[in-house]
């Protein structure tokens, strides 16, 4: 996209963590940004921290397609266009597979995997109109499996496969599609509270910079799958 000014981005799960970091970066670069989350309280907190008149919030649970349809309708009604979608909302429940509950399993699949489909389904006609960009926030867990990660790995391997196939389907409409696969990022993921000991991790604004770089890339070129990791792993 040559000019980002007044382009409209929708970031699912933008109330904190990576989504909020990307929202700040895009707002700082002249875009209009919509963040979503599951509750009005968390949306209000996110909007307060953004403190920008070009930010808007919608309550939407990505595991429900009707919520995502409604979110995109609200965005189109307010700003008349949708140029960038970052399907970022996600949860992690980690346990050995013999101990993992059905509730934990379904929450991950419904949010991390079904959610990215719901977000794409709801936004694709707007993205075709704008020749826009759809990104998913997968993980290195979408290519590396580990103990206690069966459910999370299943959801993120699914997101990577889904996004790559969608990229092949949608490029004929000039809709770009990319999956971003980070290693450790300093966020609230899995009830973590970020603090100084997270300095070695990728920071949310670094993912913001990455998204910005992707948006500014020449239209003829598409980095479709991106692994990104801390330069130096934790030395503890
Ligand atoms: N942190 C890492 O090291 C890391 C590494 C690789 C990939 N990721 C991925 O990055 C993405 C963002 O996670 P994060 O690290 O930023 O975690 P986070 O700080 O816990 O933020 C998660 C966000 O997702 C939202 N969310 C969760 N379930 C949702 C649902 N059903 N519908 C709508 N929003 C929902 C939360 O909003 P509310 O609570 O307000 O609903 C929150 O805004 C996830 O997909 C995660 O798997 C994280």
GROMACS .gro file of C-alpha atoms and ligand atoms in nm:
model
  284
    1UNK     CA    1   0.000   0.000   0.000
    2UNK     CA    2   0.166   0.320  -0.116
    3UNK     CA    3  -0.020   0.550   0.120
    4UNK     CA    4  -0.142   0.432   0.460
    5UNK     CA    5  -0.308   0.760   0.559
    6UNK     CA    6  -0.676   0.701   0.651
    7UNK     CA    7  -0.662   0.334   0.554
    8UNK     CA    8  -0.876   0.128   0.794
    9UNK     CA    9  -0.740  -0.169   0.990
   10UNK     CA   10  -0.933  -0.421   1.200
   11UNK     CA   11  -0.731  -0.603   1.467
   12UNK     CA   12  -0.905  -0.887   1.649
   13UNK     CA   13  -0.793  -0.920   2.011
   14UNK     CA   14  -0.655  -0.568   2.016
   15UNK     CA   15  -0.728  -0.489   2.381
   16UNK     CA   16  -0.378  -0.581   2.499
   17UNK     CA   17  -0.056  -0.757   2.402
   18UNK     CA   18   0.043  -0.787   2.037
   19UNK     CA   19  -0.287  -0.654   1.900
   20UNK     CA   20  -0.263  -0.337   2.107
   21UNK     CA   21   0.102  -0.288   2.007
   22UNK     CA   22   0.016  -0.319   1.637
   23UNK     CA   23  -0.280  -0.081   1.684
   24UNK     CA   24  -0.049   0.187   1.831
   25UNK     CA   25   0.198   0.154   1.543
   26UNK     CA   26  -0.071   0.180   1.275
   27UNK     CA   27  -0.236   0.480   1.444
   28UNK     CA   28   0.104   0.652   1.466
   29UNK     CA   29   0.128   0.603   1.090
   30UNK     CA   30  -0.198   0.778   1.009
   31UNK     CA   31  -0.432   0.479   0.985
   32UNK     CA   32  -0.775   0.431   1.142
   33UNK     CA   33  -0.780   0.128   1.368
   34UNK     CA   34  -1.056  -0.090   1.511
   35UNK     CA   35  -0.975  -0.319   1.803
   36UNK     CA   36  -1.192  -0.603   1.928
   37UNK     CA   37  -1.215  -0.811   2.242
   38UNK     CA   38  -1.471  -1.010   2.433
   39UNK     CA   39  -1.591  -0.744   2.677
   40UNK     CA   40  -1.676  -0.376   2.677
   41UNK     CA   41  -1.453  -0.327   2.984
   42UNK     CA   42  -1.142  -0.461   2.808
   43UNK     CA   43  -1.221  -0.258   2.495
   44UNK     CA   44  -1.251   0.060   2.702
   45UNK     CA   45  -0.913  -0.011   2.864
   46UNK     CA   46  -0.754  -0.066   2.523
   47UNK     CA   47  -0.905   0.255   2.382
   48UNK     CA   48  -0.792   0.450   2.688
   49UNK     CA   49  -0.436   0.336   2.638
   50UNK     CA   50  -0.450   0.421   2.265
   51UNK     CA   51  -0.601   0.764   2.339
   52UNK     CA   52  -0.658   0.842   1.970
   53UNK     CA   53  -0.971   0.967   1.793
   54UNK     CA   54  -0.890   0.739   1.500
   55UNK     CA   55  -0.932   0.433   1.722
   56UNK     CA   56  -1.263   0.250   1.757
   57UNK     CA   57  -1.363  -0.058   1.957
   58UNK     CA   58  -1.608  -0.340   1.886
   59UNK     CA   59  -1.708  -0.617   2.122
   60UNK     CA   60  -1.677  -0.943   1.931
   61UNK     CA   61  -1.593  -1.299   2.027
   62UNK     CA   62  -1.411  -1.441   1.723
   63UNK     CA   63  -1.537  -1.790   1.800
   64UNK     CA   64  -1.885  -1.667   1.690
   65UNK     CA   65  -1.917  -1.588   1.319
   66UNK     CA   66  -2.222  -1.367   1.381
   67UNK     CA   67  -2.009  -1.147   1.611
   68UNK     CA   68  -1.745  -1.108   1.340
   69UNK     CA   69  -2.009  -1.028   1.073
   70UNK     CA   70  -2.152  -0.765   1.305
   71UNK     CA   71  -1.805  -0.620   1.376
   72UNK     CA   72  -1.728  -0.578   1.006
   73UNK     CA   73  -2.072  -0.423   0.944
   74UNK     CA   74  -2.002  -0.169   1.221
   75UNK     CA   75  -1.663  -0.082   1.067
   76UNK     CA   76  -1.810  -0.039   0.718
   77UNK     CA   77  -2.091   0.178   0.860
   78UNK     CA   78  -1.845   0.403   1.048
   79UNK     CA   79  -1.560   0.434   0.799
   80UNK     CA   80  -1.698   0.300   0.469
   81UNK     CA   81  -1.402   0.078   0.391
   82UNK     CA   82  -1.176  -0.193   0.532
   83UNK     CA   83  -0.819  -0.225   0.406
   84UNK     CA   84  -0.627  -0.437   0.657
   85UNK     CA   85  -0.738  -0.723   0.883
   86UNK     CA   86  -0.512  -0.880   1.145
   87UNK     CA   87  -0.667  -1.200   1.283
   88UNK     CA   88  -0.472  -1.192   1.608
   89UNK     CA   89  -0.709  -1.302   1.889
   90UNK     CA   90  -0.580  -1.616   2.055
   91UNK     CA   91  -0.559  -1.815   2.377
   92UNK     CA   92  -0.320  -2.083   2.506
   93UNK     CA   93  -0.405  -2.372   2.741
   94UNK     CA   94  -0.105  -2.592   2.803
   95UNK     CA   95  -0.130  -2.944   2.955
   96UNK     CA   96  -0.022  -3.298   2.869
   97UNK     CA   97  -0.279  -3.436   2.629
   98UNK     CA   98  -0.405  -3.699   2.877
   99UNK     CA   99  -0.483  -3.416   3.120
  100UNK     CA  100  -0.618  -3.158   2.876
  101UNK     CA  101  -0.992  -3.103   2.918
  102UNK     CA  102  -1.242  -3.083   2.635
  103UNK     CA  103  -1.319  -2.726   2.740
  104UNK     CA  104  -0.950  -2.624   2.705
  105UNK     CA  105  -0.925  -2.798   2.367
  106UNK     CA  106  -1.239  -2.642   2.224
  107UNK     CA  107  -1.154  -2.293   2.352
  108UNK     CA  108  -0.826  -2.302   2.159
  109UNK     CA  109  -0.966  -2.449   1.838
  110UNK     CA  110  -1.274  -2.223   1.846
  111UNK     CA  111  -1.070  -1.907   1.909
  112UNK     CA  112  -0.735  -1.963   1.737
  113UNK     CA  113  -0.846  -2.167   1.435
  114UNK     CA  114  -1.221  -2.124   1.380
  115UNK     CA  115  -1.175  -1.757   1.476
  116UNK     CA  116  -0.937  -1.679   1.188
  117UNK     CA  117  -1.185  -1.839   0.946
  118UNK     CA  118  -1.476  -1.639   1.091
  119UNK     CA  119  -1.276  -1.315   1.063
  120UNK     CA  120  -1.180  -1.387   0.703
  121UNK     CA  121  -1.533  -1.493   0.608
  122UNK     CA  122  -1.676  -1.172   0.757
  123UNK     CA  123  -1.423  -0.937   0.596
  124UNK     CA  124  -1.332  -1.090   0.260
  125UNK     CA  125  -1.579  -0.898   0.041
  126UNK     CA  126  -1.460  -0.568   0.193
  127UNK     CA  127  -1.097  -0.674   0.135
  128UNK     CA  128  -1.169  -0.763  -0.227
  129UNK     CA  129  -1.319  -0.415  -0.277
  130UNK     CA  130  -1.017  -0.241  -0.122
  131UNK     CA  131  -0.756  -0.483  -0.264
  132UNK     CA  132  -0.658  -0.512   0.097
  133UNK     CA  133  -0.441  -0.723   0.325
  134UNK     CA  134  -0.542  -1.013   0.554
  135UNK     CA  135  -0.286  -1.132   0.810
  136UNK     CA  136  -0.302  -1.402   1.073
  137UNK     CA  137  -0.102  -1.409   1.393
  138UNK     CA  138   0.007  -1.772   1.413
  139UNK     CA  139   0.319  -1.872   1.611
  140UNK     CA  140   0.641  -2.069   1.591
  141UNK     CA  141   0.413  -2.326   1.761
  142UNK     CA  142   0.261  -2.354   1.413
  143UNK     CA  143   0.574  -2.534   1.295
  144UNK     CA  144   0.750  -2.657   1.614
  145UNK     CA  145   0.566  -2.897   1.845
  146UNK     CA  146   0.642  -2.936   2.217
  147UNK     CA  147   0.521  -3.127   2.527
  148UNK     CA  148   0.189  -2.998   2.670
  149UNK     CA  149   0.131  -2.813   2.344
  150UNK     CA  150  -0.093  -3.059   2.158
  151UNK     CA  151  -0.401  -2.835   2.154
  152UNK     CA  152  -0.212  -2.511   2.094
  153UNK     CA  153   0.009  -2.677   1.830
  154UNK     CA  154  -0.299  -2.821   1.657
  155UNK     CA  155  -0.462  -2.478   1.643
  156UNK     CA  156  -0.150  -2.295   1.520
  157UNK     CA  157  -0.041  -2.561   1.266
  158UNK     CA  158  -0.400  -2.523   1.142
  159UNK     CA  159  -0.370  -2.145   1.120
  160UNK     CA  160  -0.049  -2.170   0.915
  161UNK     CA  161  -0.202  -2.419   0.668
  162UNK     CA  162  -0.527  -2.224   0.648
  163UNK     CA  163  -0.351  -1.894   0.581
  164UNK     CA  164  -0.119  -2.032   0.314
  165UNK     CA  165  -0.406  -2.195   0.123
  166UNK     CA  166  -0.615  -1.878   0.158
  167UNK     CA  167  -0.322  -1.681   0.015
  168UNK     CA  168  -0.333  -1.896  -0.299
  169UNK     CA  169  -0.710  -1.848  -0.329
  170UNK     CA  170  -0.713  -1.472  -0.276
  171UNK     CA  171  -0.412  -1.334  -0.461
  172UNK     CA  172  -0.606  -1.333  -0.788
  173UNK     CA  173  -0.820  -1.058  -0.632
  174UNK     CA  174  -0.504  -0.863  -0.537
  175UNK     CA  175  -0.577  -0.939  -0.172
  176UNK     CA  176  -0.246  -1.005   0.004
  177UNK     CA  177  -0.238  -1.274   0.272
  178UNK     CA  178   0.043  -1.336   0.523
  179UNK     CA  179   0.087  -1.541   0.838
  180UNK     CA  180   0.321  -1.408   1.108
  181UNK     CA  181   0.478  -1.672   1.332
  182UNK     CA  182   0.644  -1.518   1.638
  183UNK     CA  183   0.843  -1.682   1.914
  184UNK     CA  184   0.821  -1.532   2.265
  185UNK     CA  185   0.654  -1.190   2.280
  186UNK     CA  186   0.618  -0.989   2.604
  187UNK     CA  187   0.238  -0.991   2.651
  188UNK     CA  188  -0.038  -1.107   2.885
  189UNK     CA  189  -0.059  -1.440   2.702
  190UNK     CA  190  -0.150  -1.735   2.928
  191UNK     CA  191  -0.206  -1.498   3.226
  192UNK     CA  192   0.151  -1.367   3.215
  193UNK     CA  193   0.212  -1.020   3.355
  194UNK     CA  194   0.486  -0.849   3.149
  195UNK     CA  195   0.774  -0.707   3.353
  196UNK     CA  196   1.144  -0.614   3.322
  197UNK     CA  197   1.251  -0.978   3.299
  198UNK     CA  198   1.078  -0.987   2.957
  199UNK     CA  199   1.328  -0.746   2.803
  200UNK     CA  200   1.487  -1.026   2.595
  201UNK     CA  201   1.153  -1.109   2.428
  202UNK     CA  202   1.008  -0.955   2.115
  203UNK     CA  203   0.800  -0.652   2.221
  204UNK     CA  204   0.447  -0.588   2.083
  205UNK     CA  205   0.564  -0.274   1.902
  206UNK     CA  206   0.823  -0.486   1.716
  207UNK     CA  207   0.536  -0.686   1.566
  208UNK     CA  208   0.376  -0.348   1.489
  209UNK     CA  209   0.689  -0.251   1.294
  210UNK     CA  210   0.677  -0.583   1.109
  211UNK     CA  211   0.313  -0.531   1.011
  212UNK     CA  212   0.397  -0.179   0.895
  213UNK     CA  213   0.687  -0.308   0.682
  214UNK     CA  214   0.454  -0.565   0.522
  215UNK     CA  215   0.194  -0.300   0.443
  216UNK     CA  216   0.457  -0.077   0.281
  217UNK     CA  217   0.607  -0.353   0.068
  218UNK     CA  218   0.565  -0.309  -0.306
  219UNK     CA  219   0.236  -0.456  -0.433
  220UNK     CA  220   0.419  -0.699  -0.662
  221UNK     CA  221   0.593  -0.873  -0.367
  222UNK     CA  222   0.434  -1.087  -0.095
  223UNK     CA  223   0.619  -1.231   0.207
  224UNK     CA  224   0.353  -1.494   0.276
  225UNK     CA  225   0.491  -1.672   0.584
  226UNK     CA  226   0.717  -1.502   0.835
  227UNK     CA  227   0.901  -1.659   1.128
  228UNK     CA  228   1.021  -1.405   1.383
  229UNK     CA  229   1.205  -1.480   1.706
  230UNK     CA  230   1.402  -1.309   1.984
  231UNK     CA  231   1.756  -1.245   1.862
  232UNK     CA  232   1.899  -1.392   2.183
  233UNK     CA  233   1.695  -1.643   2.382
  234UNK     CA  234   1.651  -1.605   2.758
  235UNK     CA  235   1.983  -1.679   2.931
  236UNK     CA  236   1.830  -1.765   3.271
  237LIG     N1  237   0.292  -1.387   2.345
  237LIG     C1  238   0.359  -1.473   2.272
  237LIG     O1  239   0.472  -1.515   2.308
  237LIG     C2  240   0.302  -1.521   2.141
  237LIG     C3  241   0.387  -1.588   2.052
  237LIG     C4  242   0.337  -1.632   1.931
  237LIG     C5  243   0.205  -1.610   1.899
  237LIG     N2  244   0.122  -1.546   1.987
  237LIG     C6  245  -0.017  -1.525   1.944
  237LIG     O2  246  -0.040  -1.386   1.942
  237LIG     C7  247  -0.180  -1.361   1.951
  237LIG     C8  248  -0.203  -1.251   2.052
  237LIG     O3  249  -0.166  -1.297   2.181
  237LIG     P1  250  -0.090  -1.208   2.288
  237LIG     O4  251   0.040  -1.271   2.314
  237LIG     O5  252  -0.099  -1.065   2.252
  237LIG     O6  253  -0.180  -1.240   2.417
  237LIG     P2  254  -0.265  -1.147   2.515
  237LIG     O7  255  -0.182  -1.036   2.567
  237LIG     O8  256  -0.326  -1.242   2.614
  237LIG     O9  257  -0.380  -1.086   2.422
  237LIG     C9  258  -0.478  -1.171   2.367
  237LIG    C10  259  -0.586  -1.087   2.300
  237LIG    O10  260  -0.682  -1.177   2.241
  237LIG    C11  261  -0.813  -1.137   2.281
  237LIG     N3  262  -0.902  -1.252   2.276
  237LIG    C12  263  -0.886  -1.374   2.335
  237LIG     N4  264  -0.990  -1.455   2.303
  237LIG    C13  265  -1.072  -1.382   2.221
  237LIG    C14  266  -1.193  -1.409   2.153
  237LIG     N5  267  -1.254  -1.528   2.163
  237LIG     N6  268  -1.248  -1.312   2.077
  237LIG    C15  269  -1.187  -1.190   2.066
  237LIG     N7  270  -1.073  -1.159   2.127
  237LIG    C16  271  -1.016  -1.254   2.205
  237LIG    C17  272  -0.794  -1.073   2.416
  237LIG    O11  273  -0.898  -0.979   2.438
  237LIG     P3  274  -1.003  -0.984   2.561
  237LIG    O12  275  -0.935  -1.054   2.676
  237LIG    O13  276  -1.028  -0.840   2.586
  237LIG    O14  277  -1.121  -1.057   2.508
  237LIG    C18  278  -0.662  -0.999   2.398
  237LIG    O15  279  -0.685  -0.873   2.338
  237LIG    C19  280  -0.243  -1.496   1.987
  237LIG    O16  281  -0.301  -1.552   1.872
  237LIG    C20  282  -0.125  -1.580   2.035
  237LIG    O17  283  -0.149  -1.717   2.014
  237LIG    C21  284   0.168  -1.501   2.106
   0.00000   0.00000   0.00000
